[in-house]
Each structure stands twice: as structure tokens, then as C-alpha cells.
Amino acid sequence: MGLDAAWIRDHVRDLPDYPKPGVVFKDITPVLALPEAFAAAVDAVMEPFSTVEIDKVVGIEARGFVFAAPIACRLGAGFVPVRKPGKLPWHVEREEYALEYGTDVLELHRDAILPGERVLIVDDVLATGGTANAALRLVHKLGGTIVGCAFFIELGFLDGRRQLGETEIHSVVNY
Ligand code: AMP
């Protein structure tokens, strides 16, 4: 099954004012619940990187894990979680990033990526880019080389790409 943008738009549920006023939340669970669509979505997210050498696929908590784990398996790469503070049990690197009000933190195990390893960063949605930018900085702290960033959905009107510099960025559907 191939997924086209129109099909995805029809099956991603838009939730206005969730989790707060002014945000239209993209609920991807209707796509994930359809076996063929889930597999096709995973394929589509990884497709531009399918012939590239990748050592580690970094998934961003929590919906990034849904894509990053099967992509790592398919690419023959390791899976590495980037998580909210206090969730990872071993020694971590931390990076703060700005939210609309205040800041948040993401963490990565210090031994999760070796210097020089080639890393793909995966998340479900690229919005303002602050989250992916923090993940990028964490990978750089450990000496990893970023091969690219892959997303299922990009909210193009928020221009998150601006936060990711020269990094190769791919998204399956752009709003
Ligand atoms: P940002 O840092 O603004 O690019 O936000 C990206 C992160 O927040 C991703 O991990 C997404 O899962 C989540 N996110 C941001 N905006 C939305 C949205 N409109 N719908 C669903 N998830 C979102």
C-alpha cells in the first residue's frame, strides 16, 4: 500500500484547541491503527534514507518511538530514545529548549551514540522545530554525525526547518 498526501490528510484527525487553545493537534492514531497504513507510513518516513548508511536511529519521546523503532529494525541500525527528563536510568546529556511559555528538557544516554556514528533523527511531527533542534544538539554533544531528520507530518507554516540549519529534512506530508 502506498500512502498519498490526500489519504493521509483524510485519516489524520485534527483536534482544534488541544492540548491548549490555538493548537490544532494532529492525531495520527487512526493511521497507526490500520495495519497496511502503519506499515506504509513507516516505509514513507524512512524512504529517503533507505539506501544511506545509518548506525543509530534516534526516536523522540513518545510518538517518535512509534516510527523510529521499526525504521531502525528495517535499516539494520540501533534504536536510541531521546526522553523527557528523569525517564532514562543511566548517565545522561541534557538539552533545554524553548516552549511558547517557559522551557523544557530532553535527555539522551551518554553512551547511546559513539563519536562518528551516523544518526537519523525521527519524530512524528515537525512543528516549531525546537524539539528536533534539542535532539540534534544532544547527538552533536556525543560526537554523532547527523545524516538527516525524518518526520511523518510537517507543519510547514511554523517553519521548523529554520531551526535545523543545513540538516537534510524529509517529511511525508506538509501542512
Ligand atoms: P516542536 O518542538 O514545536 O517542533 O514540536 C514537535 C513535538 O511536539 C513533536 O514531538 C510532536 O509530537 C509534538 N507536536 C507539536 N505540535 C503538534 C501538533 N500540532 N500535533 C501533534 N503533535 C505536535
PDB file of C-alpha atoms and ligand atoms in Angstrom:
ATOM      1  CA  MET A   1       0.000   0.000   0.000  1.00  0.00           C
ATOM      2  CA  GLY A   2       1.312   3.456  -0.905  1.00  0.00           C
ATOM      3  CA  LEU A   3       0.139   6.482   1.027  1.00  0.00           C
ATOM      4  CA  ASP A   4      -0.622   9.707  -0.765  1.00  0.00           C
ATOM      5  CA  ALA A   5      -0.909  13.066   0.916  1.00  0.00           C
ATOM      6  CA  ALA A   6      -4.668  13.301   0.343  1.00  0.00           C
ATOM      7  CA  TRP A   7      -5.252   9.915   2.009  1.00  0.00           C
ATOM      8  CA  ILE A   8      -3.120  10.948   4.996  1.00  0.00           C
ATOM      9  CA  ARG A   9      -4.977  14.261   5.372  1.00  0.00           C
ATOM     10  CA  ASP A  10      -8.259  12.339   5.373  1.00  0.00           C
ATOM     11  CA  HIS A  11      -7.096   9.924   8.069  1.00  0.00           C
ATOM     12  CA  VAL A  12      -5.102  12.171  10.416  1.00  0.00           C
ATOM     13  CA  ARG A  13      -7.598  13.570  12.944  1.00  0.00           C
ATOM     14  CA  ASP A  14      -7.371  17.332  13.543  1.00  0.00           C
ATOM     15  CA  LEU A  15      -8.181  18.301  17.126  1.00  0.00           C
ATOM     16  CA  PRO A  16      -8.586  22.090  17.438  1.00  0.00           C
ATOM     17  CA  ASP A  17      -7.530  23.696  20.734  1.00  0.00           C
ATOM     18  CA  TYR A  18      -5.805  20.537  22.024  1.00  0.00           C
ATOM     19  CA  PRO A  19      -3.839  20.360  24.274  1.00  0.00           C
ATOM     20  CA  LYS A  20      -4.316  24.135  24.581  1.00  0.00           C
ATOM     21  CA  PRO A  21      -6.186  26.950  22.808  1.00  0.00           C
ATOM     22  CA  GLY A  22      -4.805  27.848  19.380  1.00  0.00           C
ATOM     23  CA  VAL A  23      -3.070  24.491  18.713  1.00  0.00           C
ATOM     24  CA  VAL A  24      -4.541  22.097  16.151  1.00  0.00           C
ATOM     25  CA  PHE A  25      -3.310  18.698  17.325  1.00  0.00           C
ATOM     26  CA  LYS A  26      -2.544  16.141  14.596  1.00  0.00           C
ATOM     27  CA  ASP A  27      -3.814  12.825  15.948  1.00  0.00           C
ATOM     28  CA  ILE A  28      -2.091  10.074  13.942  1.00  0.00           C
ATOM     29  CA  THR A  29      -3.630   7.156  15.850  1.00  0.00           C
ATOM     30  CA  PRO A  30      -6.266   6.459  13.126  1.00  0.00           C
ATOM     31  CA  VAL A  31      -3.373   5.838  10.671  1.00  0.00           C
ATOM     32  CA  LEU A  32      -1.380   3.717  13.145  1.00  0.00           C
ATOM     33  CA  ALA A  33      -4.415   1.518  13.834  1.00  0.00           C
ATOM     34  CA  LEU A  34      -4.694   0.372  10.205  1.00  0.00           C
ATOM     35  CA  PRO A  35      -2.100  -2.388   9.655  1.00  0.00           C
ATOM     36  CA  GLU A  36      -1.312  -1.612   5.995  1.00  0.00           C
ATOM     37  CA  ALA A  37      -1.338   2.150   6.561  1.00  0.00           C
ATOM     38  CA  PHE A  38       1.007   1.911   9.560  1.00  0.00           C
ATOM     39  CA  ALA A  39       3.486  -0.169   7.551  1.00  0.00           C
ATOM     40  CA  ALA A  40       3.221   2.215   4.591  1.00  0.00           C
ATOM     41  CA  ALA A  41       3.706   5.234   6.877  1.00  0.00           C
ATOM     42  CA  VAL A  42       6.877   3.716   8.363  1.00  0.00           C
ATOM     43  CA  ASP A  43       8.134   2.982   4.822  1.00  0.00           C
ATOM     44  CA  ALA A  44       7.361   6.526   3.686  1.00  0.00           C
ATOM     45  CA  VAL A  45       9.164   8.155   6.640  1.00  0.00           C
ATOM     46  CA  MET A  46      12.348   6.116   6.073  1.00  0.00           C
ATOM     47  CA  GLU A  47      12.270   6.006   2.250  1.00  0.00           C
ATOM     48  CA  PRO A  48      14.670   8.934   1.526  1.00  0.00           C
ATOM     49  CA  PHE A  49      17.233   7.355   3.881  1.00  0.00           C
ATOM     50  CA  SER A  50      16.722   3.710   2.884  1.00  0.00           C
ATOM     51  CA  THR A  51      19.995   3.453   0.948  1.00  0.00           C
ATOM     52  CA  VAL A  52      22.059   5.631   3.282  1.00  0.00           C
ATOM     53  CA  GLU A  53      24.461   4.160   5.844  1.00  0.00           C
ATOM     54  CA  ILE A  54      22.969   4.733   9.306  1.00  0.00           C
ATOM     55  CA  ASP A  55      24.273   3.404  12.646  1.00  0.00           C
ATOM     56  CA  LYS A  56      21.617   4.761  15.030  1.00  0.00           C
ATOM     57  CA  VAL A  57      18.037   5.902  14.674  1.00  0.00           C
ATOM     58  CA  VAL A  58      17.085   8.395  17.386  1.00  0.00           C
ATOM     59  CA  GLY A  59      13.376   8.489  18.299  1.00  0.00           C
ATOM     60  CA  ILE A  60      11.921  11.397  20.258  1.00  0.00           C
ATOM     61  CA  GLU A  61       9.510  10.537  23.104  1.00  0.00           C
ATOM     62  CA  ALA A  62       6.855   9.429  22.717  1.00  0.00           C
ATOM     63  CA  ARG A  63       5.297   9.250  19.247  1.00  0.00           C
ATOM     64  CA  GLY A  64       8.723   9.393  17.614  1.00  0.00           C
ATOM     65  CA  PHE A  65       9.371   5.923  19.075  1.00  0.00           C
ATOM     66  CA  VAL A  66       6.463   4.540  17.025  1.00  0.00           C
ATOM     67  CA  PHE A  67       8.312   5.336  13.793  1.00  0.00           C
ATOM     68  CA  ALA A  68      11.948   5.194  14.910  1.00  0.00           C
ATOM     69  CA  ALA A  69      11.883   1.640  16.295  1.00  0.00           C
ATOM     70  CA  PRO A  70      10.587  -0.119  13.154  1.00  0.00           C
ATOM     71  CA  ILE A  71      12.793   2.099  10.969  1.00  0.00           C
ATOM     72  CA  ALA A  72      15.879   1.072  12.992  1.00  0.00           C
ATOM     73  CA  CYS A  73      14.948  -2.598  12.516  1.00  0.00           C
ATOM     74  CA  ARG A  74      14.436  -2.119   8.788  1.00  0.00           C
ATOM     75  CA  LEU A  75      17.746  -0.243   8.338  1.00  0.00           C
ATOM     76  CA  GLY A  76      19.731  -2.680  10.468  1.00  0.00           C
ATOM     77  CA  ALA A  77      20.560   0.205  12.820  1.00  0.00           C
ATOM     78  CA  GLY A  78      20.342   0.599  16.587  1.00  0.00           C
ATOM     79  CA  PHE A  79      17.403   2.399  18.219  1.00  0.00           C
ATOM     80  CA  VAL A  80      18.144   5.238  20.658  1.00  0.00           C
ATOM     81  CA  PRO A  81      15.455   7.010  22.723  1.00  0.00           C
ATOM     82  CA  VAL A  82      15.560  10.732  23.458  1.00  0.00           C
ATOM     83  CA  ARG A  83      13.326  11.209  26.501  1.00  0.00           C
ATOM     84  CA  LYS A  84      11.727  13.728  28.811  1.00  0.00           C
ATOM     85  CA  PRO A  85      13.742  14.435  31.998  1.00  0.00           C
ATOM     86  CA  GLY A  86      14.076  11.733  34.644  1.00  0.00           C
ATOM     87  CA  LYS A  87      12.957   8.841  32.428  1.00  0.00           C
ATOM     88  CA  LEU A  88      16.331   7.431  31.359  1.00  0.00           C
ATOM     89  CA  PRO A  89      18.040   5.310  34.045  1.00  0.00           C
ATOM     90  CA  TRP A  90      21.731   5.787  33.098  1.00  0.00           C
ATOM     91  CA  HIS A  91      24.032   8.836  32.843  1.00  0.00           C
ATOM     92  CA  VAL A  92      22.518  11.423  30.500  1.00  0.00           C
ATOM     93  CA  GLU A  93      23.283  14.528  28.497  1.00  0.00           C
ATOM     94  CA  ARG A  94      20.593  17.229  28.776  1.00  0.00           C
ATOM     95  CA  GLU A  95      19.473  19.974  26.427  1.00  0.00           C
ATOM     96  CA  GLU A  96      16.951  22.684  27.211  1.00  0.00           C
ATOM     97  CA  TYR A  97      14.665  24.104  24.568  1.00  0.00           C
ATOM     98  CA  ALA A  98      12.174  26.954  24.469  1.00  0.00           C
ATOM     99  CA  LEU A  99       8.424  26.426  24.577  1.00  0.00           C
ATOM    100  CA  GLU A 100       5.834  29.115  23.966  1.00  0.00           C
ATOM    101  CA  TYR A 101       5.793  29.650  27.734  1.00  0.00           C
ATOM    102  CA  GLY A 102       8.982  28.560  29.518  1.00  0.00           C
ATOM    103  CA  THR A 103      11.395  25.782  28.661  1.00  0.00           C
ATOM    104  CA  ASP A 104      11.544  22.000  28.533  1.00  0.00           C
ATOM    105  CA  VAL A 105      14.383  19.485  28.639  1.00  0.00           C
ATOM    106  CA  LEU A 106      15.292  16.376  26.646  1.00  0.00           C
ATOM    107  CA  GLU A 107      17.815  13.733  27.702  1.00  0.00           C
ATOM    108  CA  LEU A 108      19.942  11.101  25.962  1.00  0.00           C
ATOM    109  CA  HIS A 109      22.089   8.330  27.466  1.00  0.00           C
ATOM    110  CA  ARG A 110      25.766   9.339  27.315  1.00  0.00           C
ATOM    111  CA  ASP A 111      26.835   6.006  25.844  1.00  0.00           C
ATOM    112  CA  ALA A 112      23.984   5.729  23.312  1.00  0.00           C
ATOM    113  CA  ILE A 113      25.953   7.147  20.394  1.00  0.00           C
ATOM    114  CA  LEU A 114      29.670   6.739  19.725  1.00  0.00           C
ATOM    115  CA  PRO A 115      31.765   9.524  18.188  1.00  0.00           C
ATOM    116  CA  GLY A 116      31.482   9.401  14.396  1.00  0.00           C
ATOM    117  CA  GLU A 117      28.355   7.251  14.305  1.00  0.00           C
ATOM    118  CA  ARG A 118      25.854   8.198  11.615  1.00  0.00           C
ATOM    119  CA  VAL A 119      22.500   9.183  13.079  1.00  0.00           C
ATOM    120  CA  LEU A 120      18.969   9.646  11.728  1.00  0.00           C
ATOM    121  CA  ILE A 121      16.551  11.627  13.957  1.00  0.00           C
ATOM    122  CA  VAL A 122      12.886  10.620  13.727  1.00  0.00           C
ATOM    123  CA  ASP A 123       9.689  12.154  15.120  1.00  0.00           C
ATOM    124  CA  ASP A 124       6.024  12.123  14.188  1.00  0.00           C
ATOM    125  CA  VAL A 125       5.536  15.887  13.779  1.00  0.00           C
ATOM    126  CA  LEU A 126       7.886  18.777  12.966  1.00  0.00           C
ATOM    127  CA  ALA A 127       6.185  21.901  14.350  1.00  0.00           C
ATOM    128  CA  THR A 128       8.340  24.840  15.535  1.00  0.00           C
ATOM    129  CA  GLY A 129      11.475  22.675  15.371  1.00  0.00           C
ATOM    130  CA  GLY A 130      12.552  23.265  18.981  1.00  0.00           C
ATOM    131  CA  THR A 131      12.270  19.592  19.913  1.00  0.00           C
ATOM    132  CA  ALA A 132      14.215  18.293  16.901  1.00  0.00           C
ATOM    133  CA  ASN A 133      16.815  21.019  17.403  1.00  0.00           C
ATOM    134  CA  ALA A 134      17.370  19.859  21.008  1.00  0.00           C
ATOM    135  CA  ALA A 135      17.728  16.242  19.802  1.00  0.00           C
ATOM    136  CA  LEU A 136      20.236  17.411  17.198  1.00  0.00           C
ATOM    137  CA  ARG A 137      22.303  19.203  19.852  1.00  0.00           C
ATOM    138  CA  LEU A 138      22.262  16.082  22.054  1.00  0.00           C
ATOM    139  CA  VAL A 139      23.608  13.933  19.195  1.00  0.00           C
ATOM    140  CA  HIS A 140      26.296  16.521  18.429  1.00  0.00           C
ATOM    141  CA  LYS A 141      27.323  16.561  22.121  1.00  0.00           C
ATOM    142  CA  LEU A 142      28.142  12.859  21.845  1.00  0.00           C
ATOM    143  CA  GLY A 143      30.073  13.358  18.601  1.00  0.00           C
ATOM    144  CA  GLY A 144      27.494  11.752  16.322  1.00  0.00           C
ATOM    145  CA  THR A 145      27.111  12.771  12.690  1.00  0.00           C
ATOM    146  CA  ILE A 146      23.574  13.741  11.700  1.00  0.00           C
ATOM    147  CA  VAL A 147      22.560  12.104   8.432  1.00  0.00           C
ATOM    148  CA  GLY A 148      19.120  13.723   8.472  1.00  0.00           C
ATOM    149  CA  CYS A 149      15.781  14.213  10.184  1.00  0.00           C
ATOM    150  CA  ALA A 150      12.633  12.349   9.134  1.00  0.00           C
ATOM    151  CA  PHE A 151       9.040  13.193  10.096  1.00  0.00           C
ATOM    152  CA  PHE A 152       5.634  11.862   9.195  1.00  0.00           C
ATOM    153  CA  ILE A 153       3.990  15.314   9.346  1.00  0.00           C
ATOM    154  CA  GLU A 154       5.497  18.774   8.895  1.00  0.00           C
ATOM    155  CA  LEU A 155       3.582  21.896   9.907  1.00  0.00           C
ATOM    156  CA  GLY A 156       5.258  23.982   7.221  1.00  0.00           C
ATOM    157  CA  PHE A 157       3.545  27.200   8.295  1.00  0.00           C
ATOM    158  CA  LEU A 158       5.570  27.077  11.559  1.00  0.00           C
ATOM    159  CA  ASP A 159       8.858  26.947   9.604  1.00  0.00           C
ATOM    160  CA  GLY A 160      10.518  24.425  11.938  1.00  0.00           C
ATOM    161  CA  ARG A 161      13.158  23.745   9.268  1.00  0.00           C
ATOM    162  CA  ARG A 162      14.732  27.067  10.118  1.00  0.00           C
ATOM    163  CA  GLN A 163      15.798  25.581  13.479  1.00  0.00           C
ATOM    164  CA  LEU A 164      17.595  22.658  11.843  1.00  0.00           C
ATOM    165  CA  GLY A 165      20.159  24.547   9.761  1.00  0.00           C
ATOM    166  CA  GLU A 166      21.744  22.620   6.905  1.00  0.00           C
ATOM    167  CA  THR A 167      20.402  19.257   8.054  1.00  0.00           C
ATOM    168  CA  GLU A 168      18.673  17.143   5.393  1.00  0.00           C
ATOM    169  CA  ILE A 169      14.993  17.084   6.341  1.00  0.00           C
ATOM    170  CA  HIS A 170      12.263  14.882   4.953  1.00  0.00           C
ATOM    171  CA  SER A 171       8.573  14.800   5.805  1.00  0.00           C
ATOM    172  CA  VAL A 172       5.840  12.678   4.255  1.00  0.00           C
ATOM    173  CA  VAL A 173       3.061  15.275   4.312  1.00  0.00           C
ATOM    174  CA  ASN A 174       3.343  19.035   4.698  1.00  0.00           C
ATOM    175  CA  TYR A 175       0.531  21.247   6.067  1.00  0.00           C
TER     176      TYR A 175
HETATM  177  P1  AMP B   1       8.113  21.416  18.013  1.00  0.00           P
HETATM  178  O1  AMP B   1       9.216  21.365  19.014  1.00  0.00           O
HETATM  179  O2  AMP B   1       7.287  22.655  18.097  1.00  0.00           O
HETATM  180  O3  AMP B   1       8.624  21.157  16.597  1.00  0.00           O
HETATM  181  O4  AMP B   1       7.099  20.260  18.383  1.00  0.00           O
HETATM  182  C1  AMP B   1       7.357  18.956  17.989  1.00  0.00           C
HETATM  183  C2  AMP B   1       6.953  17.963  19.030  1.00  0.00           C
HETATM  184  O5  AMP B   1       5.701  18.284  19.623  1.00  0.00           O
HETATM  185  C3  AMP B   1       6.788  16.593  18.403  1.00  0.00           C
HETATM  186  O6  AMP B   1       7.341  15.635  19.292  1.00  0.00           O
HETATM  187  C4  AMP B   1       5.293  16.420  18.241  1.00  0.00           C
HETATM  188  O7  AMP B   1       4.903  15.127  18.642  1.00  0.00           O
HETATM  189  C5  AMP B   1       4.666  17.470  19.131  1.00  0.00           C
HETATM  190  N1  AMP B   1       3.733  18.352  18.418  1.00  0.00           N
HETATM  191  C6  AMP B   1       3.889  19.677  18.219  1.00  0.00           C
HETATM  192  N2  AMP B   1       2.851  20.212  17.608  1.00  0.00           N
HETATM  193  C7  AMP B   1       1.993  19.200  17.367  1.00  0.00           C
HETATM  194  C8  AMP B   1       0.706  19.110  16.730  1.00  0.00           C
HETATM  195  N3  AMP B   1       0.093  20.182  16.209  1.00  0.00           N
HETATM  196  N4  AMP B   1       0.130  17.896  16.663  1.00  0.00           N
HETATM  197  C9  AMP B   1       0.744  16.806  17.185  1.00  0.00           C
HETATM  198  N5  AMP B   1       1.938  16.835  17.799  1.00  0.00           N
HETATM  199  C10 AMP B   1       2.572  18.011  17.889  1.00  0.00           C
END
